[in-house]
Tab-separated table of C-alpha atoms and ligand atoms in Angstrom:
chain	number	residue	atom	x	y	z
A	1	MET	CA	55.923	205.913	-52.880
A	2	ARG	CA	52.525	205.593	-51.201
A	3	LEU	CA	50.674	202.324	-51.009
A	4	SER	CA	47.200	202.180	-52.478
A	5	ILE	CA	44.709	199.453	-51.579
A	6	TYR	CA	41.408	198.672	-53.253
A	7	ASN	CA	38.795	198.970	-50.528
A	8	THR	CA	35.821	196.719	-51.332
A	9	LEU	CA	33.599	198.818	-49.068
A	10	LYS	CA	34.374	202.050	-50.918
A	11	ARG	CA	34.638	200.305	-54.312
A	12	LYS	CA	37.816	202.201	-55.135
A	13	LYS	CA	41.530	202.373	-54.494
A	14	GLU	CA	42.587	204.416	-51.486
A	15	ILE	CA	45.942	205.556	-50.160
A	16	PHE	CA	46.713	203.299	-47.206
A	17	GLU	CA	47.007	205.189	-43.946
A	18	PRO	CA	47.103	202.954	-40.877
A	19	LEU	CA	45.360	204.027	-37.687
A	20	ASN	CA	48.484	203.805	-35.511
A	21	PRO	CA	51.574	203.788	-37.733
A	22	PRO	CA	53.943	201.984	-37.834
A	23	HIS	CA	51.544	199.375	-36.433
A	24	VAL	CA	49.058	197.662	-38.722
A	25	GLY	CA	46.276	195.337	-37.603
A	26	MET	CA	45.150	192.774	-40.162
A	27	TYR	CA	42.471	190.097	-39.803
A	28	VAL	CA	41.868	187.374	-42.387
A	29	CYS	CA	39.182	184.691	-42.355
A	30	GLY	CA	40.930	181.339	-42.194
A	31	PRO	CA	39.692	177.862	-43.074
A	32	THR	CA	36.900	175.769	-41.617
A	33	VAL	CA	38.938	172.680	-40.857
A	34	TYR	CA	36.858	169.728	-42.017
A	35	GLY	CA	38.709	168.786	-45.205
A	36	ASP	CA	41.952	169.284	-47.108
A	37	ALA	CA	42.802	172.752	-48.400
A	38	HIS	CA	42.329	173.323	-52.132
A	39	LEU	CA	43.633	175.918	-54.559
A	40	GLY	CA	41.024	178.452	-53.400
A	41	HIS	CA	42.319	178.232	-49.810
A	42	ALA	CA	45.855	178.658	-51.106
A	43	ARG	CA	44.881	181.760	-53.077
A	44	SER	CA	43.318	183.461	-50.073
A	45	ALA	CA	46.206	182.620	-47.717
A	46	LEU	CA	48.727	183.644	-50.384
A	47	THR	CA	47.004	186.955	-51.175
A	48	PHE	CA	47.317	188.048	-47.577
A	49	ASP	CA	50.785	186.535	-47.243
A	50	LEU	CA	51.788	188.930	-50.042
A	51	VAL	CA	50.118	191.831	-48.202
A	52	PHE	CA	51.780	190.780	-44.919
A	53	ARG	CA	55.213	190.504	-46.560
A	54	TYR	CA	54.956	193.797	-48.454
A	55	LEU	CA	53.703	195.782	-45.453
A	56	LYS	CA	56.643	194.445	-43.421
A	57	PHE	CA	59.004	195.271	-46.281
A	58	LEU	CA	57.707	198.866	-46.188
A	59	GLY	CA	58.622	198.961	-42.498
A	60	TYR	CA	55.215	198.445	-40.885
A	61	LYS	CA	54.869	196.301	-37.772
A	62	VAL	CA	51.998	194.025	-38.637
A	63	ARG	CA	49.864	192.067	-36.206
A	64	TYR	CA	48.296	189.501	-38.498
A	65	VAL	CA	45.401	187.456	-37.110
A	66	ARG	CA	44.046	184.539	-39.140
A	67	ASN	CA	41.432	182.359	-37.477
A	68	ILE	CA	40.618	178.680	-37.576
A	69	THR	CA	36.893	177.886	-37.677
A	70	ASP	CA	36.358	174.773	-35.600
A	71	VAL	CA	32.710	175.162	-34.581
A	72	GLY	CA	29.558	176.886	-35.748
A	73	HIS	CA	29.970	176.850	-39.538
A	74	LEU	CA	26.796	175.134	-40.713
A	75	GLU	CA	26.424	173.236	-43.961
A	76	ASN	CA	24.563	175.832	-46.008
A	77	ASP	CA	26.746	178.748	-44.806
A	78	ALA	CA	23.685	180.184	-43.087
A	79	ASP	CA	21.828	178.963	-40.048
A	80	GLU	CA	20.580	175.594	-41.116
A	81	GLY	CA	21.986	172.160	-41.627
A	82	GLU	CA	24.554	170.321	-39.605
A	83	ASP	CA	27.800	171.833	-38.300
A	84	LYS	CA	30.413	171.004	-40.974
A	85	ILE	CA	32.912	169.649	-38.451
A	86	ALA	CA	30.349	167.777	-36.363
A	87	LYS	CA	29.053	166.108	-39.533
A	88	LYS	CA	32.520	164.981	-40.614
A	89	ALA	CA	33.142	163.688	-37.075
A	90	ARG	CA	29.891	161.706	-37.158
A	91	LEU	CA	30.710	160.182	-40.544
A	92	GLU	CA	34.254	159.260	-39.485
A	93	GLN	CA	33.189	158.179	-35.984
A	94	LEU	CA	35.683	160.552	-34.411
A	95	GLU	CA	35.554	163.376	-31.876
A	96	PRO	CA	35.040	166.779	-33.564
A	97	MET	CA	38.346	167.928	-32.051
A	98	GLU	CA	40.106	164.973	-33.696
A	99	ILE	CA	38.820	166.233	-37.047
A	100	VAL	CA	39.929	169.765	-36.167
A	101	LYS	CA	43.449	168.677	-35.158
A	102	TYR	CA	43.906	166.407	-38.165
A	103	PHE	CA	42.886	168.984	-40.765
A	104	THR	CA	44.570	171.903	-38.985
A	105	ASP	CA	47.879	170.013	-39.100
A	106	ARG	CA	47.393	169.244	-42.772
A	107	TYR	CA	46.467	172.869	-43.499
A	108	HIS	CA	49.635	174.056	-41.748
A	109	ALA	CA	51.787	171.560	-43.668
A	110	ASN	CA	50.279	172.808	-46.966
A	111	MET	CA	50.848	176.453	-46.021
A	112	ASP	CA	54.461	175.739	-44.995
A	113	ALA	CA	55.078	173.969	-48.304
A	114	LEU	CA	53.767	177.068	-50.109
A	115	ASN	CA	56.177	179.214	-48.038
A	116	ILE	CA	53.258	181.137	-46.532
A	117	GLN	CA	54.390	182.900	-43.384
A	118	HIS	CA	52.611	182.087	-40.136
A	119	PRO	CA	50.132	184.687	-38.857
A	120	SER	CA	51.037	186.450	-35.604
A	121	ILE	CA	47.979	184.976	-33.872
A	122	GLU	CA	45.827	182.040	-34.985
A	123	PRO	CA	42.768	181.931	-32.724
A	124	THR	CA	40.038	179.273	-32.847
A	125	ALA	CA	36.297	179.834	-32.528
A	126	SER	CA	35.988	177.185	-29.798
A	127	GLY	CA	38.680	178.929	-27.765
A	128	HIS	CA	36.720	182.202	-27.699
A	129	ILE	CA	33.199	181.205	-26.660
A	130	ILE	CA	33.145	183.625	-23.708
A	131	GLU	CA	34.111	186.590	-25.890
A	132	GLN	CA	31.419	185.645	-28.395
A	133	ILE	CA	28.718	185.304	-25.726
A	134	GLU	CA	29.730	188.727	-24.366
A	135	MET	CA	29.350	190.313	-27.790
A	136	VAL	CA	25.971	188.648	-28.388
A	137	LYS	CA	24.848	190.050	-25.006
A	138	THR	CA	25.914	193.555	-26.052
A	139	ILE	CA	24.057	193.324	-29.373
A	140	PHE	CA	21.028	191.931	-27.523
A	141	ASP	CA	21.114	194.737	-24.926
A	142	LYS	CA	21.301	197.358	-27.656
A	143	GLY	CA	18.114	195.974	-29.167
A	144	TYR	CA	19.467	194.527	-32.408
A	145	ALA	CA	18.864	190.884	-31.540
A	146	TYR	CA	15.985	188.746	-30.330
A	147	GLU	CA	15.664	185.351	-28.743
A	148	ALA	CA	13.573	182.537	-30.172
A	149	GLU	CA	13.453	179.006	-28.780
A	150	GLY	CA	16.856	179.390	-27.093
A	151	SER	CA	18.576	180.758	-30.194
A	152	VAL	CA	19.513	184.410	-30.678
A	153	TYR	CA	19.061	186.068	-34.077
A	154	PHE	CA	20.272	189.356	-35.451
A	155	ASP	CA	17.350	191.655	-36.264
A	156	VAL	CA	18.311	192.867	-39.736
A	157	ASP	CA	15.101	194.898	-40.148
A	158	LYS	CA	15.687	196.816	-36.900
A	159	TYR	CA	19.363	197.307	-37.714
A	160	SER	CA	18.672	198.655	-41.198
A	161	GLN	CA	16.533	201.434	-39.713
A	162	ASP	CA	19.677	202.815	-38.025
A	163	TYR	CA	22.500	201.577	-40.251
A	164	ASP	CA	23.170	200.754	-43.877
A	165	TYR	CA	22.759	196.982	-44.075
A	166	GLY	CA	24.207	195.597	-47.308
A	167	LYS	CA	26.759	198.341	-47.861
A	168	LEU	CA	29.607	195.901	-48.487
A	169	SER	CA	27.853	193.479	-50.833
A	170	GLY	CA	25.505	196.036	-52.361
A	171	ARG	CA	22.433	194.022	-51.400
A	172	LYS	CA	19.263	195.760	-50.298
A	173	VAL	CA	17.015	194.541	-47.517
A	174	GLU	CA	13.913	194.945	-49.718
A	175	GLU	CA	15.450	192.744	-52.413
A	176	LEU	CA	16.497	190.143	-49.852
A	177	LEU	CA	12.929	190.039	-48.639
A	178	GLU	CA	11.635	189.374	-52.148
A	179	ASN	CA	14.336	186.871	-53.047
A	180	THR	CA	14.318	184.634	-49.992
A	181	ARG	CA	11.735	181.971	-49.623
A	182	GLU	CA	10.881	180.493	-46.266
A	183	LEU	CA	13.063	177.480	-45.603
A	184	ALA	CA	12.069	174.662	-43.336
A	185	GLY	CA	13.270	175.178	-39.789
A	186	GLN	CA	13.474	178.965	-40.118
A	187	GLU	CA	10.042	179.661	-38.645
A	188	GLU	CA	11.588	180.917	-35.428
A	189	LYS	CA	13.160	183.847	-37.242
A	190	LYS	CA	11.219	187.066	-37.761
A	191	ASN	CA	12.675	187.391	-41.245
A	192	SER	CA	14.439	184.806	-43.361
A	193	PHE	CA	17.482	187.098	-43.763
A	194	ASP	CA	18.037	187.406	-40.004
A	195	PHE	CA	21.128	185.439	-39.024
A	196	ALA	CA	22.046	183.444	-35.947
A	197	LEU	CA	24.304	184.925	-33.278
A	198	TRP	CA	23.749	181.936	-31.011
A	199	LYS	CA	22.211	178.582	-31.866
A	200	LYS	CA	20.562	176.253	-29.401
A	201	ALA	CA	22.119	172.827	-29.867
A	202	ASP	CA	20.126	169.679	-30.280
A	203	GLU	CA	21.362	166.562	-28.450
A	204	ARG	CA	23.246	165.355	-31.526
A	205	HIS	CA	25.486	168.427	-31.501
A	206	ILE	CA	28.544	167.415	-29.497
A	207	MET	CA	30.108	170.877	-29.227
A	208	GLN	CA	27.901	172.969	-26.972
A	209	TRP	CA	28.381	175.522	-24.231
A	210	LYS	CA	26.236	177.168	-21.528
A	211	SER	CA	24.907	180.649	-22.290
A	212	PRO	CA	22.159	182.903	-20.895
A	213	TRP	CA	19.852	181.633	-23.667
A	214	SER	CA	20.517	177.918	-24.030
A	215	LYS	CA	23.178	175.265	-24.226
A	216	GLY	CA	24.463	175.828	-27.716
A	217	PHE	CA	27.146	177.291	-29.927
A	218	PRO	CA	27.902	180.646	-31.590
A	219	GLY	CA	26.773	181.543	-35.105
A	220	TRP	CA	29.512	181.371	-37.702
A	221	HIS	CA	29.860	185.153	-38.232
A	222	MET	CA	30.257	185.838	-34.530
A	223	GLU	CA	33.765	184.449	-34.123
A	224	CYS	CA	35.447	186.893	-36.503
A	225	SER	CA	33.816	189.944	-34.926
A	226	ALA	CA	34.674	188.806	-31.402
A	227	MET	CA	38.227	187.648	-32.097
A	228	SER	CA	39.251	190.610	-34.266
A	229	LYS	CA	38.037	192.937	-31.516
A	230	LYS	CA	39.916	190.985	-28.863
A	231	TYR	CA	43.274	190.992	-30.669
A	232	LEU	CA	43.113	194.135	-32.840
A	233	GLY	CA	40.742	196.431	-30.970
A	234	GLU	CA	37.380	198.014	-31.835
A	235	THR	CA	38.808	199.569	-34.999
A	236	PHE	CA	41.575	198.031	-37.057
A	237	ASP	CA	43.158	198.509	-40.470
A	238	ILE	CA	42.664	195.585	-42.844
A	239	HIS	CA	40.125	192.759	-43.007
A	240	GLY	CA	40.653	190.201	-45.738
A	241	GLY	CA	39.115	187.074	-47.140
A	242	GLY	CA	37.865	185.415	-50.287
A	243	MET	CA	35.197	187.083	-52.405
A	244	ASP	CA	32.819	184.215	-51.531
A	245	LEU	CA	32.792	185.513	-47.940
A	246	LEU	CA	31.456	188.942	-48.889
A	247	PHE	CA	27.898	187.832	-48.281
A	248	PRO	CA	26.622	186.784	-45.829
A	249	HIS	CA	29.784	186.422	-43.722
A	250	HIS	CA	31.451	189.827	-43.978
A	251	GLU	CA	28.196	191.743	-44.341
A	252	SER	CA	27.107	190.128	-41.066
A	253	GLU	CA	30.426	190.995	-39.410
A	254	ILE	CA	29.905	194.665	-40.309
A	255	ALA	CA	26.368	194.583	-38.912
A	256	GLN	CA	27.515	192.893	-35.690
A	257	SER	CA	30.306	195.414	-35.059
A	258	ASN	CA	28.093	198.414	-35.737
A	259	ALA	CA	25.309	197.019	-33.591
A	260	ALA	CA	27.698	196.300	-30.708
A	261	GLN	CA	29.880	199.407	-30.789
A	262	GLY	CA	28.039	201.955	-32.918
A	263	LYS	CA	30.837	202.193	-35.485
A	264	ASP	CA	32.617	200.196	-38.148
A	265	ALA	CA	35.466	197.961	-37.034
A	266	VAL	CA	37.278	197.723	-40.373
A	267	ARG	CA	38.971	200.524	-42.334
A	268	TYR	CA	40.029	198.608	-45.472
A	269	TRP	CA	38.125	195.564	-46.702
A	270	MET	CA	40.151	193.400	-49.119
A	271	HIS	CA	38.841	190.426	-51.108
A	272	ASN	CA	40.687	188.000	-53.319
A	273	ASN	CA	38.876	186.658	-56.369
A	274	MET	CA	38.051	183.032	-57.098
A	275	ILE	CA	39.806	180.227	-58.972
A	276	THR	CA	37.829	178.942	-61.903
A	277	VAL	CA	37.967	175.678	-63.826
A	278	ASN	CA	36.709	176.140	-67.366
A	279	GLY	CA	35.100	179.349	-66.223
A	280	GLN	CA	33.299	177.794	-63.222
A	281	LYS	CA	34.187	178.564	-59.627
A	282	MET	CA	36.393	175.877	-58.055
A	283	GLY	CA	34.749	174.755	-54.870
A	284	LYS	CA	33.681	171.850	-52.797
A	285	SER	CA	30.040	172.279	-53.605
A	286	LEU	CA	30.667	172.029	-57.364
A	287	ASN	CA	32.829	168.948	-56.950
A	288	ASN	CA	35.509	170.313	-59.285
A	289	PHE	CA	38.047	171.196	-56.639
A	290	ILE	CA	41.566	169.791	-56.521
A	291	THR	CA	43.315	169.723	-53.150
A	292	LEU	CA	46.850	171.028	-52.671
A	293	ASN	CA	48.027	167.545	-51.715
A	294	GLU	CA	46.664	166.293	-55.045
A	295	PHE	CA	48.557	169.033	-56.890
A	296	PHE	CA	51.785	168.174	-55.052
A	297	SER	CA	51.425	164.436	-55.788
A	298	GLY	CA	49.823	164.713	-59.231
A	299	LYS	CA	47.192	162.195	-58.140
A	300	HIS	CA	43.998	163.606	-59.620
A	301	GLU	CA	42.404	162.759	-62.929
A	302	ALA	CA	42.437	166.404	-64.062
A	303	LEU	CA	46.218	166.695	-63.536
A	304	GLN	CA	48.776	165.726	-66.191
A	305	GLN	CA	51.667	165.747	-63.701
A	306	ALA	CA	52.648	166.690	-60.130
A	307	TYR	CA	53.204	170.402	-59.514
A	308	SER	CA	55.652	171.607	-56.887
A	309	PRO	CA	54.476	174.005	-54.174
A	310	MET	CA	56.545	176.840	-55.659
A	311	THR	CA	54.991	176.261	-59.089
A	312	ILE	CA	51.559	176.624	-57.481
A	313	ARG	CA	52.701	179.744	-55.639
A	314	PHE	CA	54.150	181.322	-58.759
A	315	PHE	CA	51.053	180.407	-60.809
A	316	LEU	CA	48.799	182.157	-58.281
A	317	LEU	CA	51.022	185.251	-58.096
A	318	GLN	CA	50.976	185.647	-61.880
A	319	ALA	CA	47.394	186.912	-61.576
A	320	HIS	CA	46.359	190.002	-59.654
A	321	TYR	CA	44.470	188.980	-56.520
A	322	ARG	CA	41.299	190.779	-57.652
A	323	SER	CA	41.141	188.924	-61.009
A	324	THR	CA	39.683	185.489	-61.453
A	325	LEU	CA	42.277	182.882	-62.313
A	326	ASP	CA	41.471	179.944	-64.543
A	327	PHE	CA	43.163	176.675	-63.721
A	328	SER	CA	44.641	174.546	-66.509
A	329	ASN	CA	47.575	172.185	-66.851
A	330	GLU	CA	48.996	174.391	-69.621
A	331	ALA	CA	48.951	177.469	-67.376
A	332	LEU	CA	50.679	175.582	-64.555
A	333	GLN	CA	53.328	174.190	-66.884
A	334	ALA	CA	53.973	177.687	-68.247
A	335	ALA	CA	54.324	178.948	-64.667
A	336	GLU	CA	56.854	176.212	-63.916
A	337	LYS	CA	58.908	177.144	-66.997
A	338	GLY	CA	58.745	180.852	-66.206
A	339	MET	CA	59.864	180.339	-62.630
A	340	ASN	CA	62.810	178.181	-63.728
A	341	LYS	CA	63.834	180.934	-66.137
A	342	LEU	CA	63.780	183.486	-63.314
A	343	PHE	CA	65.942	181.291	-61.097
A	344	ALA	CA	68.410	180.502	-63.877
A	345	ALA	CA	68.898	184.266	-64.362
A	346	TYR	CA	69.051	184.850	-60.602
A	347	ASP	CA	71.851	182.249	-60.297
A	348	LEU	CA	73.704	183.987	-63.113
A	349	ILE	CA	73.806	187.445	-61.462
A	350	GLU	CA	76.845	186.805	-59.288
A	351	LYS	CA	78.762	185.374	-62.241
A	352	LEU	CA	78.150	188.384	-64.497
A	353	PRO	CA	81.200	190.244	-65.840
A	354	ASP	CA	81.377	193.793	-64.502
A	355	THR	CA	82.626	196.832	-66.365
A	356	LYS	CA	83.436	200.422	-65.400
A	357	SER	CA	80.104	201.802	-66.508
A	358	SER	CA	76.597	200.483	-67.126
A	359	SER	CA	74.620	200.644	-70.347
A	360	VAL	CA	71.363	199.860	-68.503
A	361	ASP	CA	69.575	201.948	-65.861
A	362	ILE	CA	69.155	199.337	-63.120
A	363	ALA	CA	67.868	201.713	-60.423
A	364	LYS	CA	64.867	202.462	-62.646
A	365	TYR	CA	63.758	198.828	-62.309
A	366	ARG	CA	63.767	199.026	-58.543
A	367	ASP	CA	61.328	201.967	-58.751
A	368	LEU	CA	59.156	200.098	-61.234
A	369	CYS	CA	58.961	197.064	-58.934
A	370	LEU	CA	58.027	199.259	-55.951
A	371	LYS	CA	55.451	201.074	-58.039
A	372	ALA	CA	53.813	197.802	-59.090
A	373	MET	CA	53.542	196.480	-55.540
A	374	SER	CA	52.391	199.839	-54.164
A	375	ASP	CA	49.581	199.842	-56.711
A	376	ASP	CA	47.253	197.479	-54.834
A	377	PHE	CA	49.842	194.673	-54.672
A	378	ASN	CA	50.109	194.180	-58.410
A	379	SER	CA	52.189	191.001	-58.486
A	380	PRO	CA	51.739	190.243	-62.244
A	381	VAL	CA	53.207	193.634	-63.186
A	382	LEU	CA	56.052	193.068	-60.714
A	383	ILE	CA	56.742	189.668	-62.297
A	384	ALA	CA	56.766	191.280	-65.763
A	385	HIS	CA	59.485	193.702	-64.568
A	386	LEU	CA	61.522	190.788	-63.207
A	387	PHE	CA	61.276	189.093	-66.609
A	388	ASP	CA	62.554	192.314	-68.219
A	389	LEU	CA	65.526	192.028	-65.885
A	390	VAL	CA	66.040	188.422	-66.994
A	391	LYS	CA	66.571	189.803	-70.500
A	392	VAL	CA	69.070	192.333	-69.142
A	393	ILE	CA	70.959	189.608	-67.255
A	394	ASN	CA	71.211	187.447	-70.362
A	395	GLN	CA	72.350	190.387	-72.493
A	396	VAL	CA	75.042	191.338	-69.991
A	397	ASN	CA	76.105	187.702	-69.882
A	398	ASP	CA	76.336	187.716	-73.698
A	399	LYS	CA	78.283	191.010	-73.460
A	400	LYS	CA	75.610	192.877	-75.434
A	401	GLU	CA	75.002	195.205	-72.481
A	402	THR	CA	77.275	196.228	-69.619
A	403	LEU	CA	76.845	196.649	-65.866
A	404	SER	CA	79.113	198.170	-63.224
A	405	LYS	CA	79.978	196.274	-60.058
A	406	ASP	CA	77.606	198.473	-58.023
A	407	ASP	CA	74.757	197.899	-60.459
A	408	ILE	CA	75.254	194.138	-60.288
A	409	VAL	CA	74.914	194.417	-56.500
A	410	THR	CA	71.722	196.483	-56.966
A	411	LEU	CA	70.399	193.936	-59.445
A	412	LYS	CA	70.990	191.097	-56.963
A	413	GLN	CA	69.252	193.135	-54.262
A	414	ILE	CA	66.185	193.690	-56.483
A	415	PHE	CA	65.815	189.923	-56.940
A	416	ASP	CA	66.453	189.245	-53.243
A	417	ASP	CA	63.861	191.819	-52.193
A	418	PHE	CA	61.139	191.268	-54.751
A	419	LEU	CA	61.429	187.632	-55.809
A	420	ILE	CA	62.592	186.041	-52.556
A	421	THR	CA	61.329	188.316	-49.750
A	422	ILE	CA	58.125	189.824	-51.174
A	423	LEU	CA	56.858	187.236	-53.669
A	424	GLY	CA	58.212	184.555	-51.332
A	425	ILE	CA	59.433	182.334	-54.152
A	426	LYS	CA	62.287	180.136	-53.055
A	427	SER	CA	64.528	177.886	-55.063
A	428	GLU	CA	63.306	174.333	-54.653
A	429	LYS	CA	66.757	172.995	-55.364
A	430	SER	CA	68.081	174.075	-51.975
A	431	THR	CA	65.151	172.805	-49.925
A	432	ASP	CA	66.768	169.357	-49.802
A	433	ASN	CA	68.041	169.049	-46.211
A	434	THR	CA	71.235	167.176	-47.061
A	435	GLN	CA	72.220	169.983	-49.397
A	436	VAL	CA	71.510	172.565	-46.714
A	437	VAL	CA	73.631	170.658	-44.172
A	438	ASP	CA	76.476	170.298	-46.697
A	439	TYR	CA	76.327	174.000	-47.427
A	440	LEU	CA	76.223	174.995	-43.747
A	441	MET	CA	79.101	172.644	-42.876
A	442	GLN	CA	81.222	174.074	-45.655
A	443	THR	CA	80.538	177.592	-44.341
A	444	ILE	CA	81.482	176.603	-40.785
A	445	LEU	CA	84.680	174.862	-41.935
A	446	ASP	CA	85.622	177.925	-44.000
A	447	ILE	CA	85.245	180.113	-40.894
A	448	ARG	CA	87.424	177.661	-38.944
A	449	GLN	CA	90.040	177.664	-41.707
A	450	ASN	CA	90.133	181.469	-41.584
A	451	ALA	CA	90.570	181.371	-37.817
A	452	LYS	CA	93.508	178.967	-38.198
A	453	THR	CA	95.099	181.159	-40.844
A	454	ASN	CA	94.808	184.085	-38.416
A	455	LYS	CA	96.287	181.902	-35.637
A	456	ASP	CA	92.989	182.283	-33.727
A	457	TRP	CA	93.301	178.830	-32.195
A	458	ALA	CA	90.560	179.430	-29.582
A	459	THR	CA	87.887	179.901	-32.283
A	460	ALA	CA	89.175	176.980	-34.347
A	461	ASP	CA	89.107	174.700	-31.292
A	462	LYS	CA	85.683	175.903	-30.196
A	463	ILE	CA	84.218	175.073	-33.612
A	464	ARG	CA	85.772	171.587	-33.588
A	465	ASN	CA	84.645	170.877	-30.000
A	466	ASP	CA	81.088	172.168	-30.560
A	467	LEU	CA	80.757	170.024	-33.688
A	468	ASN	CA	82.033	167.059	-31.663
A	469	LYS	CA	79.058	167.487	-29.345
A	470	LEU	CA	76.802	167.019	-32.397
A	471	ASN	CA	78.727	163.823	-33.221
A	472	ILE	CA	80.357	165.543	-36.164
A	473	GLN	CA	84.022	164.740	-36.593
A	474	VAL	CA	86.323	167.249	-38.283
A	475	LYS	CA	89.460	165.874	-39.915
A	476	ASP	CA	92.232	168.298	-40.874
A	477	THR	CA	93.778	167.476	-44.195
A	478	LYS	CA	96.484	169.007	-46.336
A	479	ASP	CA	94.024	171.127	-48.316
A	480	GLY	CA	91.643	172.190	-45.564
A	481	ALA	CA	89.296	170.022	-43.549
A	482	SER	CA	86.667	167.354	-44.093
A	483	TRP	CA	83.807	166.284	-41.878
A	484	SER	CA	81.694	163.236	-41.192
A	485	PHE	CA	79.061	162.006	-38.755
A	486	ARG	CA	80.564	159.651	-36.232
B	1	LIG	ZN1	35.499	185.320	-40.879
């Protein structure tokens, strides 16, 4: 079954063919770390976690780069206003890097709670200033940038004579010209839609570096072009991010890459849609956002209860990544119920009675699940198939349908592959550490008991002695062994 991906640039689904199979290069725009992550951050990270997991499941070797923006992202997402991190640092009377460390740690903790796998590389903008300066120089030398008062701007007008500016977002230069009014502080630009590649820093700006043009810092769009090129090469397979990054961020990335290297860097552009609250986009600027920590604790006036990380994960996966998803307590509570139903059925599989023959075609479901995921990562359709299997499990349990031993094994494998490995939903019951230790200890003691039964005294002794080193005492009793911490 071939994987199809909706390519935002082409505005259609395309069969996915990586440049250098089995290797896949994927770059995703990560957070600007000046505040706690909210549901929108989770949706973007989760969308590409699903892509990452499914590509690996299909056998691809994925190098997944997700950046951390720690400098250069200005307040209005363009070239004006204060640096978001520098502003937070000023308000909190901290070093910008203290803000970066604090919120990066909290972002990682949130992502771990959501069972989002770590990217292969997580580069920071401040760690790649040299690479960014080099790329600005190249764009400058090729004539697509100009210097003004120590800052360097991308010359959109010049670029659009040679390339198609606006091809990702569908915006036209002429329309931009009509729609943008001159903003204060933009006089040094030739055109209001030109964007900064390098900004001269004023004295207040703590994070600044030497460059051929001024002491300053890179423009926000520069980091992703420079870092994706460094780690994935001039051309790579997938670039992802939230729909809100389409313009100006990703449009600018395309322009920068073409200006610097004469060709597109990205083969498949993927964008996840937004979370809405009563139909309005959830976001910091609208002041209707709820952070993940607030969801996990239930401490927010819009929340009726706390929601576990897996409930949030399951809720997000119930919508296709390209659809908007409206937040409500009812929807989250339904997600929680649905997920519990799936796990109850999953726990039942190994206890199902088997018969000689099956009355249900289980292999068909495996194909359906693969088909759903291979159709542009359609997680809601996949989840619907899993719920159909829940019905099958309950009917077999009630002896209304029958399954052979082999089909029960296949059924278990479908849940292990699609629910646990690909959707990344894990049972929250077993995440309690004491339970995990109890379970592991029981497994180890069972292995030791087997060794003793087989008169393999060396293995039995090794297990007891190794556990001793961990201050775990094993006591042999009449009916097996027990253990305790000393
Ligand atoms: Zn980016």
